[in-house]
Amino acid sequence: MLRVVKPKTKQARRALEKRAPKIKENVKKALLLHGTSTSAVVKGVLSDLHHIKKDGGNAVHWTRKNENIRPFEPAGAAPLEFFSKKTDCSLVVFGSHSKKRPNNIVFGRFYDNHVYDFMELGVERYKSVKDHGGARKFSPQVGSKPCFAFIGEAFESDEKCRQFKEMMLDFFRGEEVDRINLAGLDRVFVCVATATKVLFRHCAIRLMKSGTKVPQIVLVDVGPSLDMVFRRNQTPGEELRKEAMRTVSKAPQKKIKNVSSDMMDGKVGRIYMPKQEVGEIALKKMKGLKRERREAAAALPDGERKDEARKKLRQNDEQ
């Protein structure tokens, strides 16, 4: 297992703080890797999933073979937990191929670098992004949010379909945001549940002219397209599920000095203003506004003040 090493530099300390538990977690990263033996279909599926997920560096794709990985065995899942901790990935997609289970894809999730659940699917039909011409037809915008469409009652009633729905939402959701620009909704993942299969399609959203203000929405299949059958699955225990779903009701907020909230005014702040002596402020003053002349003028009686004022006006007129 990995050694627990204390950070010696600021960069290492920041990296550990980034991996530490938070109230609002980071975007879930996915690790895609191969088993001992794979097929061209499995390699193509992993490559296309990495192409969709890699925006923002949220996917790690290993192309070399990895031995002794058996996700549904207690000892066989230990390498995946090790890789999860090493790469800081909470999602995994494992591809393998054998005579008993051809074109096998395993989706998995981790909680605290330990196995949370697994789902095994067999690919019966596959059409890649290149076969659809997706590189020419569609290029997703950076930071765009996908739509999800789950068609079929099985996604609410069947246990495996519900688990598949949760897997897809976790895998493709990306960063959580408060507001969405409708112009950024440029793609949709369509999943259709049948009796024994699930059909997965990735479509681009095209807005066509309709003759009205509301455009006509057209879905263009850009790949990958997968027809998959359910095989094995592993669900988490009740205690583990409660621990993973536990949330904090409200994030603790640091108290800001001299700032309070009011029901009517909202956010109210107080500022400190020292006593200001206007007479002592260093400003550009006229010759007649000097402090000595003001004080001397203030000491004169009212009649003499008027005489002095008339004299100054007369001098100004002469000049």
Short mmCIF file of C-alpha atoms in Angstrom, two decimals:
data_model
loop_
_atom_site.label_atom_id
_atom_site.label_comp_id
_atom_site.label_asym_id
_atom_site.label_seq_id
_atom_site.Cartn_x
_atom_site.Cartn_y
_atom_site.Cartn_z
CA MET A 1 0.00 0.00 0.00
CA LEU A 2 1.02 3.63 -0.32
CA ARG A 3 3.14 5.08 2.47
CA VAL A 4 1.80 8.00 4.47
CA VAL A 5 4.33 10.75 3.78
CA LYS A 6 4.27 14.12 5.47
CA PRO A 7 4.49 17.02 3.00
CA LYS A 8 7.86 18.78 2.93
CA THR A 9 7.00 21.51 0.43
CA LYS A 10 4.12 23.92 -0.04
CA GLN A 11 3.23 22.28 -3.34
CA ALA A 12 2.87 18.87 -1.67
CA ARG A 13 0.82 20.42 1.13
CA ARG A 14 -1.55 22.02 -1.37
CA ALA A 15 -1.91 18.70 -3.21
CA LEU A 16 -2.88 16.90 0.02
CA GLU A 17 -5.34 19.64 0.93
CA LYS A 18 -6.93 19.27 -2.49
CA ARG A 19 -7.49 15.55 -1.85
CA ALA A 20 -8.75 16.02 1.71
CA PRO A 21 -12.50 15.60 2.44
CA LYS A 22 -14.55 18.75 1.79
CA ILE A 23 -18.10 19.91 2.27
CA LYS A 24 -18.33 20.55 -1.48
CA GLU A 25 -16.27 17.83 -3.14
CA ASN A 26 -14.20 18.16 -6.30
CA VAL A 27 -15.35 16.85 -9.67
CA LYS A 28 -15.23 13.06 -9.74
CA LYS A 29 -12.34 11.76 -11.81
CA ALA A 30 -12.52 8.48 -13.72
CA LEU A 31 -9.79 5.88 -14.22
CA LEU A 32 -10.06 3.79 -17.40
CA LEU A 33 -7.82 0.73 -17.63
CA HIS A 34 -7.48 -2.63 -19.39
CA GLY A 35 -7.33 -6.15 -18.04
CA THR A 36 -4.99 -8.99 -18.99
CA SER A 37 -6.74 -9.61 -22.32
CA THR A 38 -8.89 -7.14 -24.25
CA SER A 39 -10.55 -6.87 -27.63
CA ALA A 40 -10.80 -4.13 -30.21
CA VAL A 41 -14.36 -3.39 -29.05
CA VAL A 42 -13.25 -2.92 -25.42
CA LYS A 43 -10.36 -0.66 -26.44
CA GLY A 44 -12.66 1.43 -28.60
CA VAL A 45 -15.26 1.81 -25.82
CA LEU A 46 -12.64 2.91 -23.29
CA SER A 47 -11.11 5.34 -25.77
CA ASP A 48 -14.48 6.94 -26.57
CA LEU A 49 -15.46 7.22 -22.90
CA HIS A 50 -12.13 8.91 -22.20
CA HIS A 51 -12.73 11.30 -25.12
CA ILE A 52 -16.09 12.35 -23.62
CA LYS A 53 -14.89 12.55 -20.01
CA LYS A 54 -11.44 14.11 -20.44
CA ASP A 55 -12.70 17.75 -20.48
CA GLY A 56 -11.00 19.53 -17.57
CA GLY A 57 -8.62 16.63 -16.86
CA ASN A 58 -11.35 14.51 -15.24
CA ALA A 59 -10.26 11.20 -16.80
CA VAL A 60 -7.11 9.08 -16.65
CA HIS A 61 -6.67 6.46 -19.38
CA TRP A 62 -4.12 3.66 -18.97
CA THR A 63 -3.53 1.66 -22.15
CA ARG A 64 -1.18 -1.01 -20.75
CA LYS A 65 -2.43 -4.39 -19.55
CA ASN A 66 -3.00 -4.92 -15.84
CA GLU A 67 -2.92 -8.39 -14.35
CA ASN A 68 -4.65 -9.94 -11.32
CA ILE A 69 -7.59 -7.55 -11.35
CA ARG A 70 -10.90 -9.29 -10.56
CA PRO A 71 -13.36 -6.64 -9.38
CA PHE A 72 -15.97 -9.04 -7.94
CA GLU A 73 -13.48 -10.91 -5.76
CA PRO A 74 -12.34 -9.43 -2.39
CA ALA A 75 -8.62 -9.83 -3.13
CA GLY A 76 -9.00 -9.02 -6.82
CA ALA A 77 -10.37 -5.52 -6.14
CA ALA A 78 -7.36 -4.49 -4.01
CA PRO A 79 -5.32 -3.27 -7.05
CA LEU A 80 -8.20 -1.02 -8.09
CA GLU A 81 -8.33 0.53 -4.60
CA PHE A 82 -4.58 1.12 -4.82
CA PHE A 83 -4.91 2.79 -8.23
CA SER A 84 -7.83 4.86 -6.97
CA LYS A 85 -5.75 6.27 -4.13
CA LYS A 86 -2.72 6.79 -6.38
CA THR A 87 -4.60 8.74 -9.07
CA ASP A 88 -7.26 10.33 -6.81
CA CYS A 89 -10.06 8.81 -8.90
CA SER A 90 -13.41 7.87 -7.40
CA LEU A 91 -14.75 6.26 -10.60
CA VAL A 92 -13.31 3.35 -12.55
CA VAL A 93 -14.07 1.66 -15.88
CA PHE A 94 -12.36 -1.71 -16.31
CA GLY A 95 -12.36 -3.50 -19.68
CA SER A 96 -11.60 -7.17 -20.28
CA HIS A 97 -12.38 -9.94 -22.76
CA SER A 98 -12.66 -13.69 -22.26
CA LYS A 99 -14.52 -16.65 -23.73
CA LYS A 100 -16.93 -16.74 -20.80
CA ARG A 101 -17.54 -12.96 -20.74
CA PRO A 102 -16.70 -11.39 -24.12
CA ASN A 103 -16.39 -7.61 -24.49
CA ASN A 104 -16.80 -7.05 -20.76
CA ILE A 105 -17.02 -3.55 -19.24
CA VAL A 106 -17.12 -2.98 -15.46
CA PHE A 107 -18.21 0.37 -14.02
CA GLY A 108 -17.24 0.99 -10.41
CA ARG A 109 -17.38 3.66 -7.74
CA PHE A 110 -15.21 4.19 -4.67
CA TYR A 111 -15.84 5.83 -1.32
CA ASP A 112 -12.81 6.90 0.70
CA ASN A 113 -10.61 4.87 -1.71
CA HIS A 114 -12.57 1.69 -0.96
CA VAL A 115 -14.99 -0.20 -3.20
CA TYR A 116 -18.53 1.17 -3.05
CA ASP A 117 -20.25 -0.76 -5.85
CA PHE A 118 -19.60 -2.46 -9.20
CA MET A 119 -21.69 -3.15 -12.29
CA GLU A 120 -20.67 -5.50 -15.10
CA LEU A 121 -22.01 -5.04 -18.64
CA GLY A 122 -21.46 -6.94 -21.86
CA VAL A 123 -21.19 -4.98 -25.12
CA GLU A 124 -23.23 -6.66 -27.86
CA ARG A 125 -23.24 -3.83 -30.41
CA TYR A 126 -20.81 -0.95 -30.64
CA LYS A 127 -20.44 1.97 -33.04
CA SER A 128 -17.59 4.35 -32.31
CA VAL A 129 -17.33 8.12 -32.60
CA LYS A 130 -15.25 7.77 -35.77
CA ASP A 131 -17.92 5.60 -37.40
CA HIS A 132 -20.50 8.33 -36.75
CA GLY A 133 -18.16 11.05 -37.97
CA GLY A 134 -18.53 12.71 -34.57
CA ALA A 135 -15.29 14.65 -34.90
CA ARG A 136 -16.74 16.47 -37.93
CA LYS A 137 -20.38 16.71 -36.83
CA PHE A 138 -19.96 17.70 -33.21
CA SER A 139 -17.35 19.28 -30.98
CA PRO A 140 -18.56 19.87 -27.38
CA GLN A 141 -18.00 23.29 -25.93
CA VAL A 142 -15.59 23.63 -23.03
CA GLY A 143 -17.54 23.57 -19.76
CA SER A 144 -20.83 22.55 -21.40
CA LYS A 145 -23.34 20.54 -19.37
CA PRO A 146 -24.95 17.40 -20.85
CA CYS A 147 -28.62 16.44 -20.61
CA PHE A 148 -29.78 12.96 -19.56
CA ALA A 149 -32.82 11.08 -20.81
CA PHE A 150 -33.67 7.73 -19.18
CA ILE A 151 -36.51 6.05 -21.06
CA GLY A 152 -38.27 3.07 -19.52
CA GLU A 153 -40.03 2.17 -16.27
CA ALA A 154 -37.22 -0.23 -15.39
CA PHE A 155 -35.03 2.69 -14.31
CA GLU A 156 -37.43 3.16 -11.38
CA SER A 157 -38.44 -0.40 -10.61
CA ASP A 158 -35.50 -2.67 -11.47
CA GLU A 159 -32.48 -2.71 -9.13
CA LYS A 160 -29.84 -3.12 -11.85
CA CYS A 161 -31.34 -0.35 -13.98
CA ARG A 162 -31.46 2.02 -11.01
CA GLN A 163 -27.81 1.28 -10.27
CA PHE A 164 -26.91 1.84 -13.94
CA LYS A 165 -28.72 5.19 -13.86
CA GLU A 166 -26.75 6.29 -10.78
CA MET A 167 -23.50 5.17 -12.43
CA MET A 168 -24.14 7.19 -15.59
CA LEU A 169 -25.15 10.32 -13.67
CA ASP A 170 -22.00 10.13 -11.53
CA PHE A 171 -19.75 9.42 -14.51
CA PHE A 172 -20.91 12.18 -16.89
CA ARG A 173 -22.31 14.84 -14.55
CA GLY A 174 -19.13 16.88 -14.14
CA GLU A 175 -18.97 19.97 -11.98
CA GLU A 176 -22.03 21.02 -10.00
CA VAL A 177 -23.21 24.54 -10.82
CA ASP A 178 -25.99 26.82 -9.58
CA ARG A 179 -26.94 28.32 -12.95
CA ILE A 180 -26.80 26.95 -16.49
CA ASN A 181 -26.59 28.85 -19.76
CA LEU A 182 -29.05 27.28 -22.19
CA ALA A 183 -26.56 27.80 -25.01
CA GLY A 184 -24.24 25.36 -23.22
CA LEU A 185 -26.75 22.47 -23.42
CA ASP A 186 -25.34 21.03 -26.62
CA ARG A 187 -25.53 17.25 -26.04
CA VAL A 188 -27.71 14.60 -24.45
CA PHE A 189 -27.15 11.04 -23.23
CA VAL A 190 -30.13 8.83 -24.06
CA CYS A 191 -30.51 5.53 -22.20
CA VAL A 192 -33.35 3.13 -23.08
CA ALA A 193 -34.07 0.13 -20.83
CA THR A 194 -35.55 -3.06 -22.30
CA ALA A 195 -36.19 -6.46 -20.74
CA THR A 196 -32.54 -7.58 -20.66
CA LYS A 197 -30.60 -4.78 -22.36
CA VAL A 198 -29.85 -1.10 -22.04
CA LEU A 199 -29.27 1.05 -25.11
CA PHE A 200 -26.82 3.93 -24.67
CA ARG A 201 -26.67 6.80 -27.19
CA HIS A 202 -24.72 10.06 -27.23
CA CYS A 203 -26.46 12.73 -29.31
CA ALA A 204 -25.74 16.33 -30.21
CA ILE A 205 -28.51 18.93 -29.92
CA ARG A 206 -29.15 20.94 -33.07
CA LEU A 207 -31.44 23.98 -33.14
CA MET A 208 -33.12 24.20 -36.55
CA LYS A 209 -35.40 26.87 -37.99
CA SER A 210 -39.10 26.24 -37.35
CA GLY A 211 -40.68 29.44 -38.65
CA THR A 212 -41.43 30.61 -35.10
CA LYS A 213 -39.44 32.05 -32.22
CA VAL A 214 -39.07 28.58 -30.70
CA PRO A 215 -36.47 26.58 -32.68
CA GLN A 216 -36.94 22.97 -33.65
CA ILE A 217 -34.73 20.60 -31.64
CA VAL A 218 -33.07 17.80 -33.59
CA LEU A 219 -30.92 15.06 -32.03
CA VAL A 220 -27.94 13.87 -34.09
CA ASP A 221 -26.25 10.63 -33.03
CA VAL A 222 -22.53 11.40 -32.78
CA GLY A 223 -21.41 8.29 -30.87
CA PRO A 224 -20.50 6.20 -29.15
CA SER A 225 -23.56 3.96 -29.50
CA LEU A 226 -23.70 0.89 -27.26
CA ASP A 227 -26.13 -2.00 -26.81
CA MET A 228 -25.25 -3.66 -23.51
CA VAL A 229 -26.59 -6.57 -21.44
CA PHE A 230 -26.52 -6.74 -17.66
CA ARG A 231 -24.24 -9.31 -16.07
CA ARG A 232 -23.03 -9.20 -12.48
CA ASN A 233 -23.40 -6.35 -10.02
CA GLN A 234 -22.30 -5.58 -6.47
CA THR A 235 -24.29 -3.18 -4.28
CA PRO A 236 -23.09 -1.41 -1.11
CA GLY A 237 -24.29 -2.35 2.36
CA GLU A 238 -26.86 -0.26 4.18
CA GLU A 239 -24.34 1.20 6.65
CA LEU A 240 -21.87 2.07 3.88
CA ARG A 241 -24.64 3.70 1.84
CA LYS A 242 -25.72 5.87 4.79
CA GLU A 243 -22.12 6.90 5.46
CA ALA A 244 -21.52 7.81 1.80
CA MET A 245 -24.81 9.73 1.52
CA ARG A 246 -24.28 11.73 4.69
CA THR A 247 -24.24 15.47 4.01
CA VAL A 248 -23.82 18.65 6.00
CA SER A 249 -26.98 20.72 6.23
CA LYS A 250 -25.20 24.05 6.04
CA ALA A 251 -21.55 24.93 5.57
CA PRO A 252 -20.05 26.77 8.55
CA GLN A 253 -19.48 30.38 7.62
CA LYS A 254 -16.62 32.39 8.99
CA LYS A 255 -17.82 35.44 10.92
CA ILE A 256 -16.98 38.70 9.19
CA LYS A 257 -16.20 41.62 11.46
CA ASN A 258 -18.71 44.52 11.47
CA VAL A 259 -21.04 42.75 9.00
CA SER A 260 -24.52 41.58 9.93
CA SER A 261 -27.74 40.64 8.16
CA ASP A 262 -31.05 42.43 8.46
CA MET A 263 -34.48 41.12 7.49
CA MET A 264 -35.36 44.27 5.54
CA ASP A 265 -32.03 45.67 4.35
CA GLY A 266 -30.22 42.38 3.80
CA LYS A 267 -26.47 42.60 4.33
CA VAL A 268 -25.53 45.52 6.61
CA GLY A 269 -21.99 46.68 7.27
CA ARG A 270 -20.46 49.16 9.72
CA ILE A 271 -17.36 51.21 9.06
CA TYR A 272 -15.30 53.35 11.44
CA MET A 273 -14.83 57.01 10.55
CA PRO A 274 -12.51 59.05 12.79
CA LYS A 275 -13.46 62.59 13.83
CA GLN A 276 -12.58 64.94 11.02
CA GLU A 277 -11.26 68.46 11.74
CA VAL A 278 -12.07 70.37 8.57
CA GLY A 279 -10.00 73.36 9.63
CA GLU A 280 -6.85 71.26 9.96
CA ILE A 281 -7.16 69.49 6.62
CA ALA A 282 -4.19 70.36 4.38
CA LEU A 283 -5.95 72.05 1.47
CA LYS A 284 -4.90 74.87 -0.85
CA LYS A 285 -6.18 78.04 0.83
CA MET A 286 -6.57 81.60 -0.41
CA LYS A 287 -4.60 84.39 1.17
CA GLY A 288 -7.68 85.83 2.85
CA LEU A 289 -8.65 82.53 4.37
CA LYS A 290 -5.63 82.03 6.56
CA ARG A 291 -6.34 81.09 10.12
CA GLU A 292 -4.66 84.22 11.61
CA ARG A 293 -6.75 86.61 9.50
CA ARG A 294 -9.94 84.70 10.27
CA GLU A 295 -9.22 84.86 13.96
CA ALA A 296 -8.36 88.59 13.76
CA ALA A 297 -11.53 89.26 11.78
CA ALA A 298 -13.61 87.33 14.27
CA ALA A 299 -12.23 89.47 17.11
CA LEU A 300 -13.30 92.78 15.46
CA PRO A 301 -16.71 94.36 16.22
CA ASP A 302 -19.43 94.12 13.58
CA GLY A 303 -18.97 97.74 12.37
CA GLU A 304 -15.24 97.38 11.90
CA ARG A 305 -15.75 94.05 10.04
CA LYS A 306 -17.93 95.81 7.47
CA ASP A 307 -15.35 98.58 7.05
CA GLU A 308 -12.59 96.04 6.50
CA ALA A 309 -14.73 94.20 3.94
CA ARG A 310 -15.46 97.45 2.02
CA LYS A 311 -11.75 98.33 2.04
CA LYS A 312 -10.81 94.93 0.55
CA LEU A 313 -13.45 95.28 -2.17
CA ARG A 314 -12.16 98.79 -3.03
CA GLN A 315 -8.57 97.47 -3.26
CA ASN A 316 -9.70 94.65 -5.52
CA ASP A 317 -11.52 97.09 -7.83
CA GLU A 318 -8.46 99.33 -8.08
CA GLN A 319 -6.28 96.36 -9.00
#
